């Protein structure tokens, strides 16, 4: 069912059918935005990522190219590479706490700040993975895709995806532990001096 | 969840913190969609207008004005021979070697190329020269691109016709092995030209970039023809009738007319027999945008402009819209 629908999307997109293109945007842009927000943590960047992803998609179509299948995976790959470029160009994105967590009556501000800090740590840790490892880990464990879908997005065989996943998780664990150690060591040193 | 069994709880928890659902501002989403659809509309118009422009234009004569008249065409070999005998002729022909399409001596350059082919004895030599002339046309186009000038339809069509002539020369080889070898050689050359075009894909102004991208699609189509031709010579011969011995020059190609396959959309193109030989990559069945005379026939096998069958990201034309733009050296290496 979904497959047929995707085929319709792809055929319509290649003929620049506005209704189909609009439907594609409605269907996939929220996910791309969410994906970008999770990795970048910044709404402006996430909007830019969505815009650039769909712009590149159109450019490919205008050249008679674009995907023959796996449209969602194709779009996520564009988005992922845009995010990778953004990391390289801009370095880690530091977000003002107030902007990210507007005051909410139900939460304690200190809890929000703590959650926000933890998110930043995880994002920074993910940035230190290779682009492919990051994409695999993100799609698999944050977006909840299965291995086949991830393989389509990464453009690699299943076995390679599993290897990337294994190594990525190992590296991520190491980085997060190091960060934790630094955090706990930091105040102690201060106390000694 | 099953997929998380292999993750250590700590790492899982840390990743889980990012799974918060971020809702998009509806106004920004609507604005984004509008911009996307406007962009799509513009691109569609741009593609359509370029196709219409090429369709509505009178067929472009492959040759310069020097060889337009039938009488001149007949006399050309004699005139060229006389010119070659005379010292001034030699100087003129030598001086014309580097002339560009808008140059005074460009007609002499084309005529001397035809003469060279005319005087070449065997089919291998003729193909080599034809192949070299494809390179000449490509060089002329790149000279224009470097100057930021948009190659005219005539220049583009001449390039396309030159490729077609080289293809036909390849088919004219004595045996199948020689044909395949010639096709491989032409493919190699075209691939180099394609790669150079990829490097200029996003050249400014935008209109020039559009032409470059269309050229890229066209060249890629011919690369595909060479590839497929090496695998299936019968198919290639069906698409491209071998030249008669008297059809070695572009002039003779212009003078002759190959009957079009049934169902071809080539009717009424009397002014430019060369164009009747010309398959139009990207036109016809193709989605590829197309360069050249859209009245010409597109072999069915050319279909979708050389789309990639690999999933889902890279494209055969060398353009990968999903690719990162940052030089690789700046990033981490993947496992």
Short mmCIF file of C-alpha atoms in Angstrom, two decimals, chain A residues 14-16 18 21-22 25-26 29-30 33-34 37-38 43 47 50 52 54-60 62-70 73-74 77-78 81 84-85 88-89 115 118-119 121-123 126-133 137 140-142 144-146 152-153 155 164-167 169 172-173 176-177 180, chain B residues 2-4 6-8 10-11 14-25 28-37 39-41 43-44 47 201-202 206 213-214 216-217 287-289 304-328 330-335:
data_model
loop_
_atom_site.label_atom_id
_atom_site.label_comp_id
_atom_site.label_asym_id
_atom_site.label_seq_id
_atom_site.Cartn_x
_atom_site.Cartn_y
_atom_site.Cartn_z
CA UNK A 14 9.05 13.68 -11.92
CA UNK A 15 6.37 15.37 -13.94
CA UNK A 16 6.37 18.29 -11.47
CA UNK A 18 2.05 20.49 -8.02
CA UNK A 21 4.75 17.74 -4.82
CA UNK A 22 2.55 19.42 -2.21
CA UNK A 25 6.05 18.07 1.25
CA UNK A 26 3.16 17.56 3.66
CA UNK A 29 8.70 17.68 5.79
CA UNK A 30 7.49 17.25 9.40
CA UNK A 33 12.12 19.00 10.49
CA UNK A 34 11.94 16.77 13.57
CA UNK A 37 15.68 19.59 15.33
CA UNK A 38 16.86 16.50 17.16
CA UNK A 43 14.56 25.81 14.90
CA UNK A 47 13.84 25.12 8.90
CA UNK A 50 14.03 21.34 5.40
CA UNK A 52 17.48 22.99 1.40
CA UNK A 54 13.42 19.93 -0.73
CA UNK A 55 15.26 22.41 -2.93
CA UNK A 56 17.95 19.80 -3.74
CA UNK A 57 15.23 17.26 -4.39
CA UNK A 58 13.65 19.59 -6.96
CA UNK A 59 16.99 20.28 -8.58
CA UNK A 60 17.59 16.58 -8.98
CA UNK A 62 14.78 19.00 -12.95
CA UNK A 63 17.89 17.18 -14.14
CA UNK A 64 15.85 14.06 -14.82
CA UNK A 65 17.33 12.43 -11.76
CA UNK A 66 16.03 11.79 -8.28
CA UNK A 67 15.17 8.51 -6.64
CA UNK A 68 13.40 5.56 -8.24
CA UNK A 69 12.35 4.27 -4.85
CA UNK A 70 12.84 4.90 -1.14
CA UNK A 73 15.30 7.54 2.73
CA UNK A 74 16.48 9.75 -0.13
CA UNK A 77 19.99 11.41 3.28
CA UNK A 78 19.92 14.87 1.76
CA UNK A 81 24.33 15.53 4.55
CA UNK A 84 26.92 17.20 8.34
CA UNK A 85 27.93 20.19 6.24
CA UNK A 88 31.67 21.19 9.55
CA UNK A 89 31.03 24.79 8.67
CA UNK A 115 17.66 18.08 30.35
CA UNK A 118 22.14 16.49 28.57
CA UNK A 119 20.70 16.93 25.09
CA UNK A 121 26.03 16.53 25.43
CA UNK A 122 24.42 13.80 23.37
CA UNK A 123 24.35 16.02 20.27
CA UNK A 126 26.93 12.36 18.01
CA UNK A 127 28.86 15.06 16.18
CA UNK A 128 32.07 13.29 17.06
CA UNK A 129 30.99 10.14 15.24
CA UNK A 130 31.70 9.73 11.54
CA UNK A 131 28.83 11.00 9.35
CA UNK A 132 27.76 7.47 8.45
CA UNK A 133 27.89 6.24 12.03
CA UNK A 137 22.67 5.64 15.07
CA UNK A 140 17.99 3.54 14.12
CA UNK A 141 17.77 4.61 17.73
CA UNK A 142 16.31 8.08 17.67
CA UNK A 144 13.27 4.24 15.24
CA UNK A 145 13.85 2.95 11.70
CA UNK A 146 14.63 -0.69 11.02
CA UNK A 152 18.41 2.47 2.05
CA UNK A 153 19.05 5.89 3.54
CA UNK A 155 23.09 3.66 0.59
CA UNK A 164 28.52 1.09 11.48
CA UNK A 165 25.95 0.66 14.20
CA UNK A 166 28.22 -1.50 16.34
CA UNK A 167 31.19 0.82 16.03
CA UNK A 169 27.52 2.71 19.62
CA UNK A 172 29.29 6.93 21.55
CA UNK A 173 29.48 5.03 24.82
CA UNK A 176 29.65 9.86 26.85
CA UNK A 177 31.64 8.17 29.62
CA UNK A 180 30.75 12.22 32.43
CA UNK B 2 13.91 -5.47 20.11
CA UNK B 3 16.14 -3.08 18.27
CA UNK B 4 17.41 -1.61 21.50
CA UNK B 6 21.93 -4.48 22.02
CA UNK B 7 22.34 -1.01 23.44
CA UNK B 8 23.53 -0.50 26.91
CA UNK B 10 22.88 4.14 29.77
CA UNK B 11 23.49 4.89 26.10
CA UNK B 14 21.05 9.22 26.68
CA UNK B 15 19.83 8.78 23.11
CA UNK B 16 16.22 8.60 24.25
CA UNK B 17 16.48 12.13 25.55
CA UNK B 18 16.66 13.36 21.94
CA UNK B 19 13.49 11.57 20.86
CA UNK B 20 11.29 14.41 21.98
CA UNK B 21 8.77 15.25 19.29
CA UNK B 22 9.42 18.72 17.94
CA UNK B 23 6.35 20.28 16.44
CA UNK B 24 6.87 22.66 13.61
CA UNK B 25 5.39 26.15 13.62
CA UNK B 28 6.60 28.42 8.95
CA UNK B 29 5.58 25.05 7.56
CA UNK B 30 3.03 26.70 5.28
CA UNK B 31 5.57 29.30 4.14
CA UNK B 32 8.10 26.55 3.48
CA UNK B 33 5.62 24.61 1.41
CA UNK B 34 4.68 27.68 -0.59
CA UNK B 35 8.33 28.43 -1.31
CA UNK B 36 8.89 24.81 -2.33
CA UNK B 37 5.94 24.81 -4.74
CA UNK B 39 10.44 26.84 -6.76
CA UNK B 40 8.97 23.76 -8.44
CA UNK B 41 6.80 25.90 -10.67
CA UNK B 43 11.90 25.01 -12.50
CA UNK B 44 9.07 23.46 -14.49
CA UNK B 47 12.51 23.42 -18.38
CA UNK B 201 27.26 22.55 -13.08
CA UNK B 202 26.60 25.44 -10.78
CA UNK B 206 22.20 30.69 -13.51
CA UNK B 213 23.35 20.88 -16.80
CA UNK B 214 21.46 20.18 -20.00
CA UNK B 216 25.65 17.18 -18.98
CA UNK B 217 22.44 15.22 -19.49
CA UNK B 287 12.44 13.39 -18.66
CA UNK B 288 15.87 14.76 -19.07
CA UNK B 289 15.15 18.26 -20.32
CA UNK B 304 14.54 8.40 -18.44
CA UNK B 305 17.72 10.27 -19.04
CA UNK B 306 20.05 7.73 -17.58
CA UNK B 307 18.52 7.45 -14.18
CA UNK B 308 20.31 5.66 -11.45
CA UNK B 309 19.01 2.29 -10.59
CA UNK B 310 20.98 2.18 -7.39
CA UNK B 311 19.05 3.16 -4.35
CA UNK B 312 18.55 5.74 -3.45
CA UNK B 313 20.97 8.57 -3.58
CA UNK B 314 23.62 8.83 -6.23
CA UNK B 315 22.85 9.67 -9.81
CA UNK B 316 24.53 8.42 -12.95
CA UNK B 317 25.11 11.87 -14.31
CA UNK B 318 27.57 12.60 -11.60
CA UNK B 319 25.27 14.96 -9.77
CA UNK B 320 24.47 13.81 -6.31
CA UNK B 321 22.03 16.24 -4.77
CA UNK B 322 22.40 14.40 -1.51
CA UNK B 323 26.13 14.92 -1.42
CA UNK B 324 27.76 17.06 1.18
CA UNK B 325 29.39 20.19 -0.16
CA UNK B 326 32.24 20.51 2.27
CA UNK B 327 35.54 19.23 0.89
CA UNK B 328 36.06 15.69 2.11
CA UNK B 330 37.61 18.59 6.33
CA UNK B 331 35.46 15.82 7.62
CA UNK B 332 35.98 12.62 9.45
CA UNK B 333 36.59 9.49 7.55
CA UNK B 334 33.89 6.90 7.58
CA UNK B 335 34.41 3.41 8.68
#
